Amino acid sequence: MTTQTKDRNRGPGSLVSRVGESLRAAIASGQYLPGDKLPSEVELTETHGVSRTVVREAVAALRSDGLVEVRQGAGIYVLSQDAPAPSGRKIDRARVSSDLEVLEVRAPLEIEAAGLAAMRRSPAQEEAIFDCHRHILQCIERNESIREADLALHFAIADATNNPLFRQHLEFHGTAAIPQSRATPGERSGEQTSYRRMIHTEHEAIVVAISDRNEEAARNAMRDHLRGSQIRYRDVLRDFKAFSS
């Protein structure tokens, strides 16, 4: 039986947690001090008897908590907890691989949903979509997470198809359907705001097309939005490959 088969049988989520907690404990106990290099991906997979995917997700969780930094071409290094990560950003417990998988599944369904919403939306549904879009802008202006508001907008678009299965698909994934934007420390909050405004602009193209009953434009705008999200998450995944050997 291969390592990957064992991982599936034991549940990848529990394996990620087990590997992550083991590394956290090693760091907390002083086995690895700030500035120390952790074992390579290959060494970690052999030590813990798991797949590379499990190791990568465990390291991603450590990185999101500011415990380690992945240096391109060099490896994984323990960070001092007295200072922010040198990279200046971290991912808020992002399960990046899983987020990307959800985005890929969402794409064909939500592109179709946008087109159907443009054709079928009622005046009340149109207003609900605009309300959700305005709420996202309010969250941006208050420097709050837009994740829940983002999901509400996609729910409103799904409702406007008048096919309940579209909403049920989104509800199945919950907020996992809307990956977290990358958190940044206070001194770089402007970068986070710029990211959120970019998402808001992408949404605006979708909302306007649905309001105009322009089926083709709605599909294209949703396609561009989800494709952009996939590209952004693949950029993050490339960072995680730095410690492969």
mmCIF file of C-alpha atoms in Angstrom:
data_model
loop_
_atom_site.group_PDB
_atom_site.id
_atom_site.type_symbol
_atom_site.label_atom_id
_atom_site.label_comp_id
_atom_site.label_asym_id
_atom_site.label_seq_id
_atom_site.Cartn_x
_atom_site.Cartn_y
_atom_site.Cartn_z
ATOM 1 C CA MET A 1 0.000 0.000 0.000
ATOM 2 C CA THR A 2 1.434 3.389 -0.994
ATOM 3 C CA THR A 3 1.917 6.311 1.359
ATOM 4 C CA GLN A 4 -0.796 8.265 -0.479
ATOM 5 C CA THR A 5 -3.266 5.397 -0.038
ATOM 6 C CA LYS A 6 -2.519 5.295 3.663
ATOM 7 C CA ASP A 7 -3.103 9.040 3.844
ATOM 8 C CA ARG A 8 -6.546 8.704 2.282
ATOM 9 C CA ASN A 9 -7.543 5.909 4.620
ATOM 10 C CA ARG A 10 -6.488 7.831 7.695
ATOM 11 C CA GLY A 11 -7.992 11.126 6.609
ATOM 12 C CA PRO A 12 -5.842 13.954 5.245
ATOM 13 C CA GLY A 13 -7.227 16.531 7.658
ATOM 14 C CA SER A 14 -6.174 14.555 10.731
ATOM 15 C CA LEU A 15 -2.766 13.849 9.216
ATOM 16 C CA VAL A 16 -2.157 17.520 8.500
ATOM 17 C CA SER A 17 -3.070 18.335 12.099
ATOM 18 C CA ARG A 18 -0.819 15.593 13.454
ATOM 19 C CA VAL A 19 2.205 16.690 11.453
ATOM 20 C CA GLY A 20 1.542 20.348 12.212
ATOM 21 C CA GLU A 21 1.224 19.755 15.957
ATOM 22 C CA SER A 22 4.402 17.686 15.966
ATOM 23 C CA LEU A 23 6.332 20.517 14.332
ATOM 24 C CA ARG A 24 4.742 23.105 16.621
ATOM 25 C CA ALA A 25 5.772 21.082 19.653
ATOM 26 C CA ALA A 26 9.337 20.774 18.354
ATOM 27 C CA ILE A 27 9.532 24.537 17.864
ATOM 28 C CA ALA A 28 7.934 25.304 21.239
ATOM 29 C CA SER A 29 10.292 22.946 23.074
ATOM 30 C CA GLY A 30 13.362 24.584 21.575
ATOM 31 C CA GLN A 31 14.300 21.642 19.387
ATOM 32 C CA TYR A 32 14.276 24.166 16.558
ATOM 33 C CA LEU A 33 15.271 27.709 17.478
ATOM 34 C CA PRO A 34 14.603 30.938 15.552
ATOM 35 C CA GLY A 35 16.786 30.907 12.480
ATOM 36 C CA ASP A 36 17.075 27.111 12.402
ATOM 37 C CA LYS A 37 16.223 25.267 9.229
ATOM 38 C CA LEU A 38 13.567 22.565 9.464
ATOM 39 C CA PRO A 39 14.048 19.178 7.752
ATOM 40 C CA SER A 40 13.357 19.108 4.021
ATOM 41 C CA GLU A 41 10.012 18.060 2.587
ATOM 42 C CA VAL A 42 11.406 14.629 1.724
ATOM 43 C CA GLU A 43 12.742 14.159 5.255
ATOM 44 C CA LEU A 44 9.422 15.224 6.778
ATOM 45 C CA THR A 45 7.425 12.856 4.585
ATOM 46 C CA GLU A 46 9.697 9.971 5.596
ATOM 47 C CA THR A 47 9.727 10.880 9.290
ATOM 48 C CA HIS A 48 5.948 11.193 9.566
ATOM 49 C CA GLY A 49 4.998 8.559 6.974
ATOM 50 C CA VAL A 50 2.747 10.908 5.026
ATOM 51 C CA SER A 51 2.507 12.320 1.514
ATOM 52 C CA ARG A 52 4.090 15.523 0.300
ATOM 53 C CA THR A 53 0.652 17.138 0.099
ATOM 54 C CA VAL A 54 0.123 16.571 3.828
ATOM 55 C CA VAL A 55 3.529 18.038 4.653
ATOM 56 C CA ARG A 56 2.905 21.074 2.466
ATOM 57 C CA GLU A 57 -0.448 21.797 4.106
ATOM 58 C CA ALA A 58 1.033 21.355 7.591
ATOM 59 C CA VAL A 59 3.828 23.783 6.756
ATOM 60 C CA ALA A 60 1.275 26.195 5.245
ATOM 61 C CA ALA A 61 -0.565 26.237 8.580
ATOM 62 C CA LEU A 62 2.685 26.955 10.465
ATOM 63 C CA ARG A 63 3.479 29.681 8.002
ATOM 64 C CA SER A 64 0.038 31.229 8.431
ATOM 65 C CA ASP A 65 0.688 31.479 12.174
ATOM 66 C CA GLY A 66 4.018 33.196 11.605
ATOM 67 C CA LEU A 67 6.029 30.286 13.012
ATOM 68 C CA VAL A 68 8.078 29.556 9.904
ATOM 69 C CA GLU A 69 9.131 31.179 6.664
ATOM 70 C CA VAL A 70 9.586 29.371 3.344
ATOM 71 C CA ARG A 71 12.612 30.794 1.547
ATOM 72 C CA GLN A 72 12.751 30.271 -2.187
ATOM 73 C CA GLY A 73 15.374 27.657 -3.025
ATOM 74 C CA ALA A 74 16.609 27.485 0.566
ATOM 75 C CA GLY A 75 14.045 25.709 2.744
ATOM 76 C CA ILE A 76 11.845 26.246 5.792
ATOM 77 C CA TYR A 77 13.191 28.432 8.616
ATOM 78 C CA VAL A 78 11.862 29.021 12.119
ATOM 79 C CA LEU A 79 10.925 32.631 12.814
ATOM 80 C CA SER A 80 11.372 34.620 15.978
ATOM 81 C CA GLN A 81 8.041 35.254 17.666
ATOM 82 C CA ASP A 82 9.208 38.715 18.741
ATOM 83 C CA ALA A 83 9.012 40.096 15.202
ATOM 84 C CA PRO A 84 6.757 39.732 12.162
ATOM 85 C CA ALA A 85 7.722 37.440 9.326
ATOM 86 C CA PRO A 86 10.404 39.011 7.097
ATOM 87 C CA SER A 87 8.143 38.450 4.121
ATOM 88 C CA GLY A 88 5.732 40.953 5.676
ATOM 89 C CA ARG A 89 2.656 38.804 5.086
ATOM 90 C CA LYS A 90 1.141 35.541 6.141
ATOM 91 C CA ILE A 91 -1.816 33.459 5.144
ATOM 92 C CA ASP A 92 -4.648 33.286 7.646
ATOM 93 C CA ARG A 93 -4.734 29.525 8.192
ATOM 94 C CA ALA A 94 -5.128 29.099 4.474
ATOM 95 C CA ARG A 95 -5.567 25.570 3.270
ATOM 96 C CA VAL A 96 -4.357 26.796 -0.084
ATOM 97 C CA SER A 97 -4.451 23.506 -1.960
ATOM 98 C CA SER A 98 -8.007 22.836 -0.783
ATOM 99 C CA ASP A 99 -9.059 26.397 -1.618
ATOM 100 C CA LEU A 100 -7.791 25.990 -5.159
ATOM 101 C CA GLU A 101 -9.665 22.711 -5.575
ATOM 102 C CA VAL A 102 -12.894 24.392 -4.448
ATOM 103 C CA LEU A 103 -12.303 27.261 -6.862
ATOM 104 C CA GLU A 104 -11.854 24.829 -9.751
ATOM 105 C CA VAL A 105 -15.130 23.059 -8.915
ATOM 106 C CA ARG A 106 -16.962 26.366 -8.477
ATOM 107 C CA ALA A 107 -15.955 27.804 -11.821
ATOM 108 C CA PRO A 108 -18.248 25.978 -14.303
ATOM 109 C CA LEU A 109 -21.239 26.097 -11.953
ATOM 110 C CA GLU A 110 -20.926 29.766 -11.046
ATOM 111 C CA ILE A 111 -20.240 30.851 -14.608
ATOM 112 C CA GLU A 112 -23.519 29.145 -15.533
ATOM 113 C CA ALA A 113 -25.229 30.688 -12.505
ATOM 114 C CA ALA A 114 -24.183 34.194 -13.550
ATOM 115 C CA GLY A 115 -25.578 33.675 -17.041
ATOM 116 C CA LEU A 116 -28.858 32.277 -15.749
ATOM 117 C CA ALA A 117 -29.152 35.068 -13.166
ATOM 118 C CA ALA A 118 -28.820 37.635 -15.936
ATOM 119 C CA MET A 119 -31.708 36.015 -17.804
ATOM 120 C CA ARG A 120 -33.963 35.126 -14.868
ATOM 121 C CA ARG A 121 -33.405 37.598 -12.043
ATOM 122 C CA SER A 122 -36.449 39.420 -10.707
ATOM 123 C CA PRO A 123 -36.344 43.105 -9.663
ATOM 124 C CA ALA A 124 -36.222 42.023 -6.009
ATOM 125 C CA GLN A 125 -33.358 39.635 -6.712
ATOM 126 C CA GLU A 126 -31.522 42.353 -8.619
ATOM 127 C CA GLU A 127 -31.853 44.655 -5.611
ATOM 128 C CA ALA A 128 -30.599 41.926 -3.282
ATOM 129 C CA ILE A 129 -27.490 41.504 -5.460
ATOM 130 C CA PHE A 130 -26.830 45.252 -5.372
ATOM 131 C CA ASP A 131 -27.320 45.298 -1.578
ATOM 132 C CA CYS A 132 -24.716 42.558 -1.146
ATOM 133 C CA HIS A 133 -22.317 44.375 -3.444
ATOM 134 C CA ARG A 134 -22.706 47.586 -1.416
ATOM 135 C CA HIS A 135 -22.121 45.657 1.799
ATOM 136 C CA ILE A 136 -18.771 44.428 0.505
ATOM 137 C CA LEU A 137 -17.702 48.026 -0.126
ATOM 138 C CA GLN A 138 -18.796 48.969 3.394
ATOM 139 C CA CYS A 139 -16.634 46.176 4.806
ATOM 140 C CA ILE A 140 -13.665 47.427 2.788
ATOM 141 C CA GLU A 141 -14.141 50.976 4.017
ATOM 142 C CA ARG A 142 -14.286 49.712 7.626
ATOM 143 C CA ASN A 143 -11.169 47.575 7.025
ATOM 144 C CA GLU A 144 -13.110 44.404 7.840
ATOM 145 C CA SER A 145 -12.934 40.951 6.279
ATOM 146 C CA ILE A 146 -15.099 40.703 3.183
ATOM 147 C CA ARG A 147 -15.375 36.906 3.292
ATOM 148 C CA GLU A 148 -18.923 36.632 4.661
ATOM 149 C CA ALA A 149 -20.148 39.521 2.510
ATOM 150 C CA ASP A 150 -18.477 37.965 -0.527
ATOM 151 C CA LEU A 151 -20.269 34.675 0.101
ATOM 152 C CA ALA A 152 -23.581 36.509 0.547
ATOM 153 C CA LEU A 153 -23.166 38.090 -2.883
ATOM 154 C CA HIS A 154 -22.550 34.713 -4.500
ATOM 155 C CA PHE A 155 -25.605 33.350 -2.653
ATOM 156 C CA ALA A 156 -27.692 36.224 -4.042
ATOM 157 C CA ILE A 157 -26.499 35.464 -7.580
ATOM 158 C CA ALA A 158 -27.266 31.768 -7.087
ATOM 159 C CA ASP A 159 -30.759 32.644 -5.828
ATOM 160 C CA ALA A 160 -31.349 34.759 -8.926
ATOM 161 C CA THR A 161 -31.026 31.636 -11.106
ATOM 162 C CA ASN A 162 -34.258 30.427 -9.502
ATOM 163 C CA ASN A 163 -32.674 26.990 -9.353
ATOM 164 C CA PRO A 164 -32.112 26.062 -5.676
ATOM 165 C CA LEU A 165 -29.345 23.601 -6.517
ATOM 166 C CA PHE A 166 -26.903 26.421 -7.240
ATOM 167 C CA ARG A 167 -27.283 27.802 -3.717
ATOM 168 C CA GLN A 168 -27.130 24.313 -2.226
ATOM 169 C CA HIS A 169 -23.776 23.793 -3.932
ATOM 170 C CA LEU A 170 -22.370 26.934 -2.305
ATOM 171 C CA GLU A 171 -23.905 26.109 1.076
ATOM 172 C CA PHE A 172 -22.236 22.710 0.990
ATOM 173 C CA HIS A 173 -18.802 24.349 0.934
ATOM 174 C CA GLY A 174 -19.748 27.251 3.221
ATOM 175 C CA THR A 175 -17.090 29.954 3.590
ATOM 176 C CA ALA A 176 -14.542 27.505 2.127
ATOM 177 C CA ALA A 177 -16.079 28.510 -1.193
ATOM 178 C CA ILE A 178 -14.684 31.999 -0.598
ATOM 179 C CA PRO A 179 -10.980 31.616 0.191
ATOM 180 C CA GLN A 180 -9.535 34.043 2.703
ATOM 181 C CA SER A 181 -7.548 36.878 1.292
ATOM 182 C CA ARG A 182 -4.032 36.969 2.610
ATOM 183 C CA ALA A 183 -3.698 38.809 5.909
ATOM 184 C CA THR A 184 -1.028 41.479 6.257
ATOM 185 C CA PRO A 185 0.416 43.227 9.290
ATOM 186 C CA GLY A 186 -0.848 46.680 10.171
ATOM 187 C CA GLU A 187 1.898 48.584 8.394
ATOM 188 C CA ARG A 188 0.899 46.920 5.115
ATOM 189 C CA SER A 189 -2.853 47.110 5.519
ATOM 190 C CA GLY A 190 -2.969 49.225 2.366
ATOM 191 C CA GLU A 191 -1.950 46.147 0.409
ATOM 192 C CA GLN A 192 -4.882 44.226 1.868
ATOM 193 C CA THR A 193 -7.263 47.063 1.041
ATOM 194 C CA SER A 194 -6.003 47.164 -2.545
ATOM 195 C CA TYR A 195 -6.607 43.425 -2.839
ATOM 196 C CA ARG A 196 -10.158 43.763 -1.526
ATOM 197 C CA ARG A 197 -10.921 46.661 -3.857
ATOM 198 C CA MET A 198 -9.715 44.582 -6.784
ATOM 199 C CA ILE A 199 -12.179 41.838 -5.780
ATOM 200 C CA HIS A 200 -14.906 44.475 -5.477
ATOM 201 C CA THR A 201 -14.163 45.703 -9.005
ATOM 202 C CA GLU A 202 -14.351 42.153 -10.363
ATOM 203 C CA HIS A 203 -17.693 41.700 -8.601
ATOM 204 C CA GLU A 204 -18.966 44.987 -10.024
ATOM 205 C CA ALA A 205 -18.551 43.724 -13.576
ATOM 206 C CA ILE A 206 -20.641 40.656 -12.689
ATOM 207 C CA VAL A 207 -23.336 42.676 -10.910
ATOM 208 C CA VAL A 208 -23.704 45.227 -13.714
ATOM 209 C CA ALA A 209 -23.948 42.513 -16.363
ATOM 210 C CA ILE A 210 -26.677 40.715 -14.400
ATOM 211 C CA SER A 211 -28.536 44.003 -13.928
ATOM 212 C CA ASP A 212 -28.294 44.672 -17.689
ATOM 213 C CA ARG A 213 -29.597 41.167 -18.412
ATOM 214 C CA ASN A 214 -26.448 40.595 -20.443
ATOM 215 C CA GLU A 215 -25.982 36.845 -20.215
ATOM 216 C CA GLU A 216 -22.692 36.696 -22.123
ATOM 217 C CA ALA A 217 -21.113 39.560 -20.184
ATOM 218 C CA ALA A 218 -22.207 38.014 -16.875
ATOM 219 C CA ARG A 219 -20.627 34.685 -17.759
ATOM 220 C CA ASN A 220 -17.420 36.348 -18.921
ATOM 221 C CA ALA A 221 -17.182 38.528 -15.819
ATOM 222 C CA MET A 222 -17.675 35.561 -13.496
ATOM 223 C CA ARG A 223 -15.148 33.544 -15.503
ATOM 224 C CA ASP A 224 -12.581 36.351 -15.210
ATOM 225 C CA HIS A 225 -13.230 36.690 -11.465
ATOM 226 C CA LEU A 226 -12.792 33.000 -10.678
ATOM 227 C CA ARG A 227 -9.856 32.619 -13.062
ATOM 228 C CA GLY A 228 -8.146 35.543 -11.306
ATOM 229 C CA SER A 229 -8.699 33.865 -7.940
ATOM 230 C CA GLN A 230 -7.157 30.632 -9.236
ATOM 231 C CA ILE A 231 -4.117 32.477 -10.555
ATOM 232 C CA ARG A 232 -3.631 34.238 -7.219
ATOM 233 C CA TYR A 233 -3.799 30.966 -5.313
ATOM 234 C CA ARG A 234 -1.415 29.213 -7.684
ATOM 235 C CA ASP A 235 1.057 32.019 -6.966
ATOM 236 C CA VAL A 236 0.780 31.155 -3.265
ATOM 237 C CA LEU A 237 1.258 27.446 -3.960
ATOM 238 C CA ARG A 238 4.468 28.208 -5.814
ATOM 239 C CA ASP A 239 5.846 29.682 -2.578
ATOM 240 C CA PHE A 240 5.233 26.371 -0.804
ATOM 241 C CA LYS A 241 7.285 24.454 -3.344
ATOM 242 C CA ALA A 242 10.414 26.320 -2.294
ATOM 243 C CA PHE A 243 11.298 23.733 0.330
ATOM 244 C CA SER A 244 10.931 20.720 -2.019
ATOM 245 C CA SER A 245 14.123 18.766 -2.609
#
